[in-house]
Structure formats: structure tokens, C-alpha cells
mmCIF file of C-alpha atoms in Angstrom:
data_model
loop_
_atom_site.group_PDB
_atom_site.id
_atom_site.type_symbol
_atom_site.label_atom_id
_atom_site.label_comp_id
_atom_site.label_asym_id
_atom_site.label_seq_id
_atom_site.Cartn_x
_atom_site.Cartn_y
_atom_site.Cartn_z
ATOM 1 C CA MET V 1 101.744 100.267 64.427
ATOM 2 C CA GLN V 2 105.343 100.479 63.695
ATOM 3 C CA GLU V 3 107.899 97.674 63.599
ATOM 4 C CA LYS V 4 110.212 97.096 66.144
ATOM 5 C CA GLN V 5 113.687 96.128 65.277
ATOM 6 C CA SER V 6 113.973 92.649 65.624
ATOM 7 C CA HIS V 7 117.092 90.880 67.151
ATOM 8 C CA ILE V 8 115.963 87.869 66.591
ATOM 9 C CA SER V 9 118.420 85.356 64.534
ATOM 10 C CA ASN V 10 116.659 82.731 62.148
ATOM 11 C CA GLU V 11 117.308 79.908 64.695
ATOM 12 C CA THR V 12 115.606 81.159 67.340
ATOM 13 C CA TRP V 13 112.611 82.355 65.393
ATOM 14 C CA GLU V 14 112.290 78.696 63.886
ATOM 15 C CA LYS V 15 112.215 78.003 67.930
ATOM 16 C CA LEU V 16 109.694 80.717 68.919
ATOM 17 C CA LEU V 17 107.535 79.792 65.353
ATOM 18 C CA VAL V 18 106.833 75.725 66.523
ATOM 19 C CA GLN V 19 105.973 77.000 69.678
ATOM 20 C CA LEU V 20 103.503 79.954 68.251
ATOM 21 C CA VAL V 21 102.198 77.459 66.433
ATOM 22 C CA TYR V 22 101.565 75.379 69.011
ATOM 23 C CA VAL V 23 100.028 77.986 70.870
ATOM 24 C CA GLN V 24 97.442 78.930 68.140
ATOM 25 C CA ALA V 25 96.518 75.874 67.710
ATOM 26 C CA ASN V 26 95.899 75.261 71.576
ATOM 27 C CA SER V 27 95.092 78.157 73.587
ATOM 28 C CA PRO V 28 91.227 79.501 73.984
ATOM 29 C CA TYR V 29 93.372 82.782 75.520
ATOM 30 C CA TYR V 30 96.009 82.923 72.825
ATOM 31 C CA GLN V 31 93.171 82.610 69.941
ATOM 32 C CA ARG V 32 92.117 85.208 71.172
ATOM 33 C CA LEU V 33 94.896 87.558 71.491
ATOM 34 C CA PHE V 34 96.155 86.636 67.926
ATOM 35 C CA LYS V 35 92.656 87.458 66.248
ATOM 36 C CA GLU V 36 92.130 90.555 68.253
ATOM 37 C CA VAL V 37 95.322 91.889 67.107
ATOM 38 C CA GLY V 38 95.390 90.063 63.541
ATOM 39 C CA PHE V 39 98.516 88.361 64.512
ATOM 40 C CA ASP V 40 98.421 84.460 62.094
ATOM 41 C CA THR V 41 101.570 82.592 62.629
ATOM 42 C CA HIS V 42 101.259 81.557 59.150
ATOM 43 C CA GLN V 43 102.208 84.812 57.930
ATOM 44 C CA ALA V 44 104.301 86.100 60.799
ATOM 45 C CA ASN V 45 107.614 87.253 61.312
ATOM 46 C CA ALA V 46 109.655 88.274 63.919
ATOM 47 C CA PHE V 47 108.588 91.746 63.891
ATOM 48 C CA THR V 48 105.070 90.933 63.413
ATOM 49 C CA PHE V 49 105.674 88.387 66.838
ATOM 50 C CA LEU V 50 107.368 91.825 69.176
ATOM 51 C CA ASN V 51 104.889 93.645 68.240
ATOM 52 C CA LEU V 52 102.432 91.320 70.198
ATOM 53 C CA PRO V 53 101.147 92.755 73.198
ATOM 54 C CA LEU V 54 102.354 91.897 76.585
ATOM 55 C CA THR V 55 100.572 89.096 79.168
ATOM 56 C CA HIS V 56 100.869 89.723 82.412
ATOM 57 C CA LYS V 57 99.449 88.327 85.741
ATOM 58 C CA LYS V 58 96.816 90.340 85.420
ATOM 59 C CA ASN V 59 95.430 88.307 82.907
ATOM 60 C CA LEU V 60 96.792 84.884 84.114
ATOM 61 C CA ALA V 61 94.042 86.085 86.641
ATOM 62 C CA THR V 62 91.209 87.221 85.707
ATOM 63 C CA SER V 63 91.401 84.799 82.623
ATOM 64 C CA ASN V 64 93.302 81.818 84.500
ATOM 65 C CA ASP V 65 91.894 78.557 82.974
ATOM 66 C CA ASP V 66 91.880 80.418 79.102
ATOM 67 C CA PHE V 67 95.363 79.269 79.135
ATOM 68 C CA ILE V 68 95.436 75.566 79.483
ATOM 69 C CA ALA V 69 95.987 74.153 76.503
ATOM 70 C CA VAL V 70 95.547 70.196 76.869
ATOM 71 C CA GLU V 71 92.958 68.100 77.416
ATOM 72 C CA SER V 72 91.970 68.589 81.357
ATOM 73 C CA GLN V 73 92.734 64.431 81.463
ATOM 74 C CA ASP V 74 95.822 64.637 80.464
ATOM 75 C CA ILE V 75 97.022 67.244 83.191
ATOM 76 C CA ILE V 76 99.103 65.118 86.488
ATOM 77 C CA GLU V 77 100.213 67.970 88.244
ATOM 78 C CA TYR V 78 98.785 71.267 89.822
ATOM 79 C CA VAL V 79 100.718 74.120 91.405
ATOM 80 C CA THR V 80 100.279 77.410 91.894
ATOM 81 C CA THR V 81 102.162 80.513 92.362
ATOM 82 C CA SER V 82 103.209 81.962 95.418
ATOM 83 C CA GLY V 83 101.112 85.299 95.300
ATOM 84 C CA THR V 84 103.812 87.769 96.097
ATOM 85 C CA LEU V 85 102.286 90.318 94.106
ATOM 86 C CA GLY V 86 98.432 89.063 94.277
ATOM 87 C CA ASN V 87 96.496 86.438 94.874
ATOM 88 C CA PRO V 88 98.522 83.016 93.768
ATOM 89 C CA VAL V 89 97.579 81.313 90.403
ATOM 90 C CA THR V 90 96.493 77.950 89.183
ATOM 91 C CA PHE V 91 99.296 76.828 86.731
ATOM 92 C CA ALA V 92 98.961 72.537 85.352
ATOM 93 C CA LEU V 93 101.169 70.106 83.406
ATOM 94 C CA ASN V 94 100.674 67.209 82.064
ATOM 95 C CA GLU V 95 103.314 65.185 81.471
ATOM 96 C CA SER V 96 105.322 66.338 79.136
ATOM 97 C CA ASP V 97 105.891 69.917 81.150
ATOM 98 C CA LEU V 98 107.172 67.436 84.328
ATOM 99 C CA GLN V 99 109.705 66.403 81.693
ATOM 100 C CA ARG V 100 111.056 69.854 80.067
ATOM 101 C CA LEU V 101 111.106 70.855 84.147
ATOM 102 C CA ALA V 102 113.228 67.712 85.138
ATOM 103 C CA ILE V 103 115.570 68.851 81.838
ATOM 104 C CA ASN V 104 115.962 72.429 82.993
ATOM 105 C CA GLU V 105 116.603 71.785 86.192
ATOM 106 C CA GLU V 106 119.569 68.896 85.203
ATOM 107 C CA GLN V 107 120.752 71.641 83.136
ATOM 108 C CA SER V 108 120.902 73.721 86.264
ATOM 109 C CA PHE V 109 122.307 71.338 88.127
ATOM 110 C CA ASN V 110 125.195 70.339 85.524
ATOM 111 C CA LEU V 111 126.140 74.238 85.613
ATOM 112 C CA VAL V 112 126.775 74.198 88.940
ATOM 113 C CA GLY V 113 129.126 70.643 89.173
ATOM 114 C CA VAL V 114 126.170 68.161 89.993
ATOM 115 C CA ASP V 115 126.634 65.387 88.878
ATOM 116 C CA LYS V 116 125.750 61.355 90.259
ATOM 117 C CA LYS V 117 128.229 61.140 92.497
ATOM 118 C CA ASP V 118 126.796 63.681 94.480
ATOM 119 C CA VAL V 119 123.933 64.003 97.733
ATOM 120 C CA VAL V 120 122.029 66.738 97.199
ATOM 121 C CA GLN V 121 119.007 67.764 100.579
ATOM 122 C CA ILE V 122 116.311 69.536 99.432
ATOM 123 C CA THR V 123 115.495 71.789 102.496
ATOM 124 C CA THR V 124 112.219 73.857 100.180
ATOM 125 C CA THR V 125 109.069 72.261 100.706
ATOM 126 C CA LEU V 126 108.038 69.548 98.267
ATOM 127 C CA ASP V 127 104.328 70.383 99.279
ATOM 128 C CA LYS V 128 100.995 73.328 99.567
ATOM 129 C CA ARG V 129 101.173 73.445 95.825
ATOM 130 C CA PHE V 130 105.538 74.418 95.101
ATOM 131 C CA ILE V 131 106.592 73.755 91.658
ATOM 132 C CA ALA V 132 110.169 74.893 92.657
ATOM 133 C CA GLY V 133 110.125 71.291 95.406
ATOM 134 C CA LEU V 134 109.172 68.772 92.609
ATOM 135 C CA ALA V 135 111.326 70.426 89.715
ATOM 136 C CA TYR V 136 114.663 70.232 91.955
ATOM 137 C CA PHE V 137 113.278 66.367 92.615
ATOM 138 C CA LEU V 138 112.472 65.851 89.282
ATOM 139 C CA GLY V 139 115.954 66.648 87.703
ATOM 140 C CA LEU V 140 118.549 65.384 90.672
ATOM 141 C CA ARG V 141 116.383 61.911 89.734
ATOM 142 C CA LYS V 142 117.424 62.436 85.992
ATOM 143 C CA ILE V 143 121.126 63.655 86.600
ATOM 144 C CA GLY V 144 120.802 59.833 89.494
ATOM 145 C CA ALA V 145 122.745 61.980 92.008
ATOM 146 C CA GLY V 146 121.368 61.372 96.173
ATOM 147 C CA ILE V 147 118.916 62.786 97.439
ATOM 148 C CA ILE V 148 117.567 63.631 100.605
ATOM 149 C CA ARG V 149 114.576 65.905 101.097
ATOM 150 C CA VAL V 150 113.829 67.069 104.485
ATOM 151 C CA GLY V 151 111.798 69.974 103.688
ATOM 152 C CA ALA V 152 111.533 73.940 105.028
ATOM 153 C CA GLY V 153 112.612 74.731 108.613
ATOM 154 C CA SER V 154 113.405 72.699 111.323
ATOM 155 C CA PRO V 155 117.551 73.240 111.505
ATOM 156 C CA ALA V 156 117.954 70.471 113.908
ATOM 157 C CA LEU V 157 116.982 67.895 111.690
ATOM 158 C CA GLN V 158 118.658 69.597 108.857
ATOM 159 C CA TRP V 159 122.102 69.430 110.376
ATOM 160 C CA ASP V 160 121.018 65.689 111.744
ATOM 161 C CA SER V 161 120.567 64.816 107.628
ATOM 162 C CA ILE V 162 124.122 66.518 107.291
ATOM 163 C CA GLN V 163 125.896 64.534 109.415
ATOM 164 C CA ARG V 164 124.021 61.890 108.708
ATOM 165 C CA PHE V 165 123.777 61.280 105.084
ATOM 166 C CA LYS V 166 126.758 63.388 104.036
ATOM 167 C CA PRO V 167 125.155 65.885 101.242
ATOM 168 C CA THR V 168 127.747 67.776 99.204
ATOM 169 C CA TYR V 169 125.118 70.648 98.096
ATOM 170 C CA LEU V 170 122.401 71.845 99.793
ATOM 171 C CA VAL V 171 119.488 73.370 97.850
ATOM 172 C CA VAL V 172 118.188 76.658 100.687
ATOM 173 C CA VAL V 173 116.549 80.165 100.489
ATOM 174 C CA PRO V 174 120.099 81.573 101.020
ATOM 175 C CA SER V 175 118.584 83.417 104.372
ATOM 176 C CA PHE V 176 117.749 80.036 105.951
ATOM 177 C CA LEU V 177 121.774 79.276 105.330
ATOM 178 C CA ILE V 178 122.961 82.194 108.350
ATOM 179 C CA GLN V 179 120.268 80.098 110.198
ATOM 180 C CA LEU V 180 122.302 76.973 110.073
ATOM 181 C CA ALA V 181 125.226 78.105 111.015
ATOM 182 C CA LYS V 182 123.744 80.110 113.918
ATOM 183 C CA TYR V 183 122.358 76.658 114.968
ATOM 184 C CA ALA V 184 125.662 74.955 114.425
ATOM 185 C CA GLU V 185 127.486 77.776 116.472
ATOM 186 C CA ALA V 186 124.949 77.454 119.273
ATOM 187 C CA ASN V 187 125.490 74.053 119.740
ATOM 188 C CA GLU V 188 128.759 72.800 118.648
ATOM 189 C CA ILE V 189 128.345 72.048 115.583
ATOM 190 C CA ASP V 190 132.350 73.132 113.043
ATOM 191 C CA ILE V 191 130.517 73.924 110.277
ATOM 192 C CA HIS V 192 133.645 73.962 108.097
ATOM 193 C CA LYS V 193 134.308 70.447 108.399
ATOM 194 C CA SER V 194 130.378 69.301 106.781
ATOM 195 C CA SER V 195 130.937 67.860 103.917
ATOM 196 C CA ILE V 196 128.444 70.749 102.008
ATOM 197 C CA LYS V 197 130.581 72.552 99.722
ATOM 198 C CA GLY V 198 128.131 74.746 97.975
ATOM 199 C CA ALA V 199 124.654 75.654 98.263
ATOM 200 C CA ILE V 200 122.340 76.737 95.206
ATOM 201 C CA CYS V 201 120.486 79.775 96.216
ATOM 202 C CA ILE V 202 117.253 80.211 95.534
ATOM 203 C CA GLY V 203 113.963 82.753 96.262
ATOM 204 C CA GLU V 204 116.715 85.983 96.960
ATOM 205 C CA ALA V 205 119.235 88.020 95.582
ATOM 206 C CA LEU V 206 122.952 87.304 96.711
ATOM 207 C CA ARG V 207 124.451 88.996 94.416
ATOM 208 C CA ASP V 208 123.938 93.376 93.286
ATOM 209 C CA GLU V 209 123.303 94.676 89.487
ATOM 210 C CA ASN V 210 127.447 94.588 89.616
ATOM 211 C CA ASN V 211 127.364 90.560 90.159
ATOM 212 C CA GLN V 212 129.178 91.485 93.405
ATOM 213 C CA PHE V 213 127.758 89.896 96.584
ATOM 214 C CA ASN V 214 125.146 91.981 98.362
ATOM 215 C CA THR V 215 124.627 92.205 101.982
ATOM 216 C CA LEU V 216 122.651 89.411 101.975
ATOM 217 C CA GLY V 217 125.541 87.143 100.159
ATOM 218 C CA LYS V 218 128.244 88.866 102.030
ATOM 219 C CA LYS V 219 126.817 88.492 105.836
ATOM 220 C CA ILE V 220 127.006 84.111 104.741
ATOM 221 C CA LYS V 221 130.013 84.027 103.011
ATOM 222 C CA SER V 222 131.305 85.809 106.650
ATOM 223 C CA LEU V 223 129.804 82.880 108.294
ATOM 224 C CA TRP V 224 130.155 79.761 105.833
ATOM 225 C CA ASP V 225 132.521 80.093 103.472
ATOM 226 C CA LEU V 226 130.793 78.075 100.975
ATOM 227 C CA GLU V 227 130.075 78.487 97.286
ATOM 228 C CA LEU V 228 127.269 79.926 96.382
ATOM 229 C CA PHE V 229 125.267 79.747 92.893
ATOM 230 C CA SER V 230 122.461 82.165 92.470
ATOM 231 C CA THR V 231 119.772 81.364 90.863
ATOM 232 C CA TYR V 232 115.868 82.672 89.904
ATOM 233 C CA ALA V 233 112.892 80.878 88.469
ATOM 234 C CA SER V 234 108.955 81.306 88.411
ATOM 235 C CA THR V 235 106.514 79.019 88.392
ATOM 236 C CA GLU V 236 104.828 81.013 85.478
ATOM 237 C CA MET V 237 108.118 80.011 83.002
ATOM 238 C CA CYS V 238 109.063 76.605 84.605
ATOM 239 C CA THR V 239 112.573 77.231 83.693
ATOM 240 C CA ALA V 240 115.252 78.551 85.863
ATOM 241 C CA PHE V 241 118.291 80.163 85.416
ATOM 242 C CA THR V 242 121.143 79.991 86.623
ATOM 243 C CA GLU V 243 125.053 80.756 87.785
ATOM 244 C CA CYS V 244 127.805 78.307 86.284
ATOM 245 C CA LYS V 245 131.252 78.535 88.200
ATOM 246 C CA GLU V 246 132.090 80.878 86.665
ATOM 247 C CA HIS V 247 129.705 83.340 88.256
ATOM 248 C CA LEU V 248 129.142 85.730 85.740
ATOM 249 C CA GLY V 249 125.462 86.175 85.121
ATOM 250 C CA LEU V 250 122.562 83.884 85.904
ATOM 251 C CA HIS V 251 122.468 81.464 82.087
ATOM 252 C CA VAL V 252 119.425 81.674 80.471
ATOM 253 C CA PRO V 253 118.549 78.322 79.175
ATOM 254 C CA GLU V 254 117.821 79.158 75.428
ATOM 255 C CA ASN V 255 116.663 76.480 74.494
ATOM 256 C CA LEU V 256 113.433 76.153 77.568
ATOM 257 C CA ILE V 257 112.937 79.623 76.437
ATOM 258 C CA PHE V 258 112.915 83.586 74.447
ATOM 259 C CA THR V 259 113.478 86.441 76.571
ATOM 260 C CA GLU V 260 113.299 89.824 76.330
ATOM 261 C CA ILE V 261 114.651 92.835 78.381
ATOM 262 C CA LEU V 262 112.755 95.829 77.551
ATOM 263 C CA ASP V 263 112.453 99.425 78.833
ATOM 264 C CA GLU V 264 109.388 102.112 80.083
ATOM 265 C CA ASP V 265 109.150 102.138 75.788
ATOM 266 C CA GLY V 266 108.778 98.336 75.275
ATOM 267 C CA GLU V 267 112.436 98.545 73.385
ATOM 268 C CA GLU V 268 115.031 95.988 73.944
ATOM 269 C CA VAL V 269 117.887 97.547 75.910
ATOM 270 C CA LYS V 270 121.302 97.791 75.857
ATOM 271 C CA PRO V 271 124.207 95.089 77.241
ATOM 272 C CA GLY V 272 124.288 96.620 80.741
ATOM 273 C CA GLU V 273 121.422 98.131 80.752
ATOM 274 C CA VAL V 274 118.487 97.442 82.855
ATOM 275 C CA GLY V 275 114.951 96.404 82.061
ATOM 276 C CA GLU V 276 112.130 94.206 82.483
ATOM 277 C CA LEU V 277 112.390 90.307 81.649
ATOM 278 C CA VAL V 278 109.715 89.553 79.456
ATOM 279 C CA VAL V 279 109.671 85.577 78.668
ATOM 280 C CA THR V 280 107.934 83.420 75.849
ATOM 281 C CA THR V 281 108.019 79.648 76.673
ATOM 282 C CA LEU V 282 109.016 76.774 74.600
ATOM 283 C CA GLY V 283 107.711 73.436 74.449
ATOM 284 C CA VAL V 284 105.504 74.298 77.209
ATOM 285 C CA GLU V 285 102.160 72.435 76.859
ATOM 286 C CA THR V 286 99.603 73.106 79.024
ATOM 287 C CA MET V 287 100.040 76.273 79.726
ATOM 288 C CA PRO V 288 102.213 78.544 77.457
ATOM 289 C CA LEU V 289 102.845 81.698 77.412
ATOM 290 C CA VAL V 290 103.815 83.782 75.121
ATOM 291 C CA ARG V 291 105.791 87.317 76.228
ATOM 292 C CA TYR V 292 104.920 87.246 79.329
ATOM 293 C CA ALA V 293 105.417 90.581 81.656
ATOM 294 C CA THR V 294 106.858 89.279 84.767
ATOM 295 C CA GLY V 295 107.034 92.336 86.481
ATOM 296 C CA ASP V 296 110.941 91.671 87.473
ATOM 297 C CA LEU V 297 113.754 93.926 86.540
ATOM 298 C CA VAL V 298 117.081 92.436 84.973
ATOM 299 C CA LYS V 299 120.447 93.768 84.025
ATOM 300 C CA LYS V 300 121.599 92.596 80.302
ATOM 301 C CA MET V 301 125.624 91.611 81.655
ATOM 302 C CA LYS V 302 127.872 92.606 78.452
ATOM 303 C CA THR V 303 129.828 89.506 78.666
ATOM 304 C CA SER V 304 129.260 86.262 77.464
ATOM 305 C CA CYS V 305 130.348 83.312 79.987
ATOM 306 C CA ASP V 306 134.227 82.004 79.947
ATOM 307 C CA CYS V 307 132.381 78.652 80.986
ATOM 308 C CA GLY V 308 132.284 78.239 77.039
ATOM 309 C CA LYS V 309 128.889 77.405 77.132
ATOM 310 C CA GLY V 310 127.445 80.364 74.854
ATOM 311 C CA SER V 311 124.256 80.934 76.167
ATOM 312 C CA ALA V 312 122.910 84.933 77.037
ATOM 313 C CA LEU V 313 123.969 86.168 80.603
ATOM 314 C CA ILE V 314 121.539 88.248 82.903
ATOM 315 C CA SER V 315 121.441 89.618 86.647
ATOM 316 C CA SER V 316 119.707 88.227 89.248
ATOM 317 C CA VAL V 317 116.118 90.497 89.948
ATOM 318 C CA LEU V 318 117.368 93.747 90.955
ATOM 319 C CA GLY V 319 114.292 94.739 92.266
ATOM 320 C CA ARG V 320 109.700 94.152 91.028
ATOM 321 C CA LYS V 321 108.935 96.698 88.695
ATOM 322 C CA GLN V 322 104.952 96.798 90.590
ATOM 323 C CA GLN V 323 107.125 96.825 94.251
ATOM 324 C CA LEU V 324 108.337 100.393 93.237
ATOM 325 C CA ILE V 325 107.329 103.132 95.706
ATOM 326 C CA LYS V 326 108.065 106.927 95.440
ATOM 327 C CA TYR V 327 108.654 107.887 99.060
ATOM 328 C CA LYS V 328 108.999 111.687 98.913
ATOM 329 C CA GLY V 329 110.475 111.838 95.311
ATOM 330 C CA THR V 330 112.391 108.950 95.680
ATOM 331 C CA SER V 331 112.114 106.150 94.100
ATOM 332 C CA ILE V 332 112.918 103.196 96.277
ATOM 333 C CA TYR V 333 112.616 99.489 96.031
ATOM 334 C CA PRO V 334 112.142 96.689 98.763
ATOM 335 C CA GLN V 335 114.662 95.365 98.459
ATOM 336 C CA GLN V 336 117.120 98.037 98.889
ATOM 337 C CA ILE V 337 115.123 97.915 102.226
ATOM 338 C CA VAL V 338 116.093 94.462 102.380
ATOM 339 C CA GLN V 339 119.631 94.765 102.339
ATOM 340 C CA LEU V 340 119.897 98.021 104.891
ATOM 341 C CA MET V 341 117.836 95.558 107.132
ATOM 342 C CA MET V 342 121.217 93.047 106.773
ATOM 343 C CA GLU V 343 122.999 95.782 108.594
ATOM 344 C CA LEU V 344 121.513 95.558 112.165
ATOM 345 C CA PRO V 345 120.960 91.226 113.394
ATOM 346 C CA GLU V 346 119.647 93.029 116.543
ATOM 347 C CA ILE V 347 115.948 93.748 115.381
ATOM 348 C CA GLU V 348 114.915 90.263 114.707
ATOM 349 C CA GLU V 349 112.382 90.392 112.627
ATOM 350 C CA TYR V 350 110.862 92.967 110.334
ATOM 351 C CA GLN V 351 108.264 94.185 108.207
ATOM 352 C CA ILE V 352 108.160 97.314 104.915
ATOM 353 C CA GLN V 353 104.539 98.292 104.825
ATOM 354 C CA VAL V 354 103.532 100.611 101.569
ATOM 355 C CA THR V 355 100.233 102.584 102.519
ATOM 356 C CA SER V 356 98.350 105.411 100.606
ATOM 357 C CA ASN V 357 97.853 108.933 102.508
ATOM 358 C CA GLU V 358 95.827 110.888 102.320
ATOM 359 C CA LEU V 359 96.919 112.874 99.158
ATOM 360 C CA ASP V 360 97.150 109.127 96.798
ATOM 361 C CA THR V 361 100.867 109.170 97.555
ATOM 362 C CA ASP V 362 103.649 106.863 99.022
ATOM 363 C CA LYS V 363 103.449 106.622 102.883
ATOM 364 C CA LEU V 364 106.395 104.287 103.802
ATOM 365 C CA THR V 365 106.699 102.875 106.700
ATOM 366 C CA ILE V 366 109.334 99.736 107.969
ATOM 367 C CA VAL V 367 107.551 98.149 112.031
ATOM 368 C CA ILE V 368 110.173 97.084 114.285
ATOM 369 C CA PRO V 369 109.556 95.032 117.455
ATOM 370 C CA LYS V 370 108.979 97.607 120.666
ATOM 371 C CA GLU V 371 111.271 96.279 122.540
ATOM 372 C CA ALA V 372 114.911 97.699 119.853
ATOM 373 C CA SER V 373 115.566 100.443 122.383
ATOM 374 C CA GLU V 374 116.312 104.091 121.405
ATOM 375 C CA SER V 375 119.546 103.651 120.350
ATOM 376 C CA LEU V 376 119.167 100.737 117.790
ATOM 377 C CA GLN V 377 116.179 102.948 116.515
ATOM 378 C CA HIS V 378 118.182 106.005 115.831
ATOM 379 C CA LYS V 379 121.422 104.061 114.051
ATOM 380 C CA LEU V 380 118.488 102.576 111.725
ATOM 381 C CA LYS V 381 117.292 105.926 110.537
ATOM 382 C CA GLU V 382 121.549 106.260 110.273
ATOM 383 C CA ILE V 383 121.559 103.849 108.210
ATOM 384 C CA LEU V 384 117.988 103.850 106.197
ATOM 385 C CA LYS V 385 118.856 108.378 105.447
ATOM 386 C CA ALA V 386 122.480 107.301 104.393
ATOM 387 C CA ASN V 387 121.310 104.924 101.809
ATOM 388 C CA LEU V 388 117.764 106.076 100.468
ATOM 389 C CA ARG V 389 118.583 110.046 101.315
ATOM 390 C CA VAL V 390 115.135 109.812 102.615
ATOM 391 C CA THR V 391 113.527 108.438 106.607
ATOM 392 C CA PRO V 392 110.680 106.125 106.781
ATOM 393 C CA VAL V 393 108.482 106.012 109.544
ATOM 394 C CA LEU V 394 108.839 103.647 112.151
ATOM 395 C CA GLU V 395 106.586 101.922 113.249
ATOM 396 C CA LEU V 396 106.755 99.658 117.218
ATOM 397 C CA LEU V 397 104.333 96.427 117.417
ATOM 398 C CA PRO V 398 105.040 93.782 120.252
ATOM 399 C CA LEU V 399 107.576 90.432 117.945
ATOM 400 C CA ALA V 400 104.710 88.162 118.436
ATOM 401 C CA GLU V 401 102.358 90.169 115.640
ATOM 402 C CA ILE V 402 105.373 90.972 113.164
ATOM 403 C CA LYS V 403 106.201 87.012 112.734
ATOM 404 C CA ALA V 404 102.273 87.034 112.871
ATOM 405 C CA SER V 405 102.300 89.270 109.608
ATOM 406 C CA ILE V 406 105.191 88.108 108.444
ATOM 407 C CA PHE V 407 104.382 84.717 108.549
ATOM 408 C CA PRO V 408 100.500 84.070 107.759
ATOM 409 C CA GLU V 409 99.053 80.270 107.944
ATOM 410 C CA GLY V 410 99.566 78.963 104.133
ATOM 411 C CA SER V 411 102.502 80.910 102.925
ATOM 412 C CA ARG V 412 105.024 79.811 101.450
ATOM 413 C CA LYS V 413 107.260 82.544 102.204
ATOM 414 C CA PRO V 414 107.738 84.730 104.509
ATOM 415 C CA VAL V 415 105.582 88.398 103.693
ATOM 416 C CA ARG V 416 108.563 90.943 104.311
ATOM 417 C CA PHE V 417 106.976 93.522 101.788
ATOM 418 C CA LEU V 418 103.163 94.256 102.089
ATOM 419 C CA ASP V 419 101.638 96.717 99.900
ATOM 420 C CA LEU V 420 98.724 97.592 100.992
ATOM 421 C CA ARG V 421 98.394 101.137 98.580
ATOM 422 C CA LYS V 422 94.711 102.176 96.821
ATOM 423 C CA ALA V 423 94.868 99.803 93.412
#
């Protein structure tokens, strides 16, 4: 195998090697993989590391327990992935991993500007095996900031907490900010006089590949002029990438994770180009990952940040590699449709579905409420065709049926995209 050109500095390689030595000594999965490909940390260098096979979500799903690198009695927390691309995968953490998680979120909140004087309202769940809510709580505890654990949903309780405790920041799924703004308007609450000055936004992209607000970001800003901070994280990485006040991209926490952004040939992309984010976790003990392909497409930013932190920057997630739809010769990602649907708030709920037709090619359908008028359907088709160059099939169903599919029992996230293609 021809070795790839290394872009890894000596300092970074030293951090990587410490983790690789730990992995080879303790992870059954990577012990087996390293042996199969002839990789030994005693002779390893940056070039041989970059030729290691990628780890994928399917490897985690089929060999879940083999990734555990500590004794079972040392595990003190179990979480699962959200299952966006399949069945949830179990992740375990020991005390050291929880401390690392706290450090990660402390760094993230520091980038935003949160300090001990602030009060932060967490509007995401801390239960249902969800790592994010736990991470925010631990990070804020480490900073010493005030915490209000409201959890997901209930605009009434959110606003009661805002008016009662005067938080300065929200941790929130950005589309929920729209619900909060609409609730405030309906209940004669002046959001512009609230104590909230910023929102740490999770789970949904606010910016496009040029780092400008996308449709969702613009919609929120038109309703509520908060300072919005984008973030990106996943259960598998146990690490968050966060915007600072300069808003030039997401900071890579290079003390906690090593990142690669790879093209279709597995080569590092150039600054300004889009590729798949591949990560190697640093300092994780229970379930360390080596060259894990996230499936998330991000842009490698050209500039370093004006804040002077010195870390690399990436864009928000622009799409998911596995969710690529080939429809009538056009490549489409669900996120593109999600952004377009924001232009039609009259459509209360919708779901994007992709299936395989009789020729085993992709059939793209958008399910909308049957209550949608013919003029609204026509307007939607025009928007889709103008922006996607093709028109998906529109299917009309009762609103209650659509909601049941979007919000299935036990799901932590709305299922806005349903992939029903043959494997």
C-alpha cells in the first residue's frame, strides 16, 4: 500500500502515539485490527497511522462490546447514540471519560464566553441515555455557572424558568427557539426584554458552507435577535466543536481529538473544500476510536480564528454521506430540503422519505398534511424545483399520522428524514 503524505506535526503525533499505545494494549477491536494490517505502535509513525483502515458506524454496531477497553466494573455511565442512521449504539464511560467530558464542555462554554457569573438554562434532556445533556451539566458545574435543568419541550415551563431565574444563555435545539418566540408572542411576553443574551445551539446547523446564516438561522434572528453559537458533537466522539464570538467557524479542540477531512479517495482535502470528517479521540479510556468515519460532511475552513486560540476551524455539518439521494440524476442531501421547507411555515409538519423504486433507483417523497391547499402545494413545488432542479413527489397524509412518524415513541430527535431504501 502506498503511504499517504503526512500532514501531522511532531507534537500532534506524540499525542496520537500515546493514545494508540493505550488502544493497542486495551481495546479488543483494535488489537485485532492492528494485527490484521500489521500495525504496531512500537514501529508506527504518522505515515503508517494514516494508512490504517477507517472505523465505521457498522463496525461499532456489529462489534459493540469489542470496543470496550476497561474492566466492566470501572464503567459508571452508559449512553446510546440517537440512531439517526440506524439502531442506537451503546457507549460506555468511566470516571476519567466523564472528567474529560467536563473539560470538553468547559472549553466549549469558555469559547462562547460563559463564566461563573452566568446562569444557563438547559432545554435538552438529561435522561433517555442522552450524553449531551449530561455533558453540558458537567461542563457548567466545572465552570461554576448557575444551571437550570428544564429539559426538552414545554415552552410554558421554559418561559416560567426564564422569567423566574433570569438565565443569560440557553442550551437549545435552534428550531425550538422559533417555538419559544411564537409562544412569547401568543402570551404577550416581550422577548426583547428577557434576560437571555445568547443561545448555544445543538443538533441543527445554523450556517452554510460559506459560514453565513442558513434559512433556519435567518428565521431565528428575524424573530429573536440573540447571539447564536453553532456547535457540533456526537456520542461517538465524546467531543464538541464550538463557535466563539468571532463566528468564523467551529473550533477543533485539538487537545481532545485529532481530525481529518477526507475526500472520496481518502485523501485530506485542501482548505475551502468539503469532505468527510474522520476523528481519533484523545484521552478516551473506555471506548477509544481510531480513524472513525463520522459520515458527516464538513468544509475545511481556510482561515484561523481572529480570537487567537490557534486551533483549526471547520464548518457546520453540511450533510451526511449516507443520506445522499440520487434523484433523477441530481444529488440531494435531506438538509437542503429542510432549509427550503423553512420558507413555508404554513406547512406545520413534514417528513422527507426516500425509497427504492422498481429499478432500484431512489424515489424522493415529501409527506405533507392533506390540509395543505392546492396553491400551497404549487408554491412548494416551485420552491423545490427552483432550488433542487427536480421536483420530489408530494404525498398528502393526515397531520396526526405525519406527527406519529416524525415523533415515534422513545425517539430523542424528530425523524425528519426517513430512509427506506433497500440496503
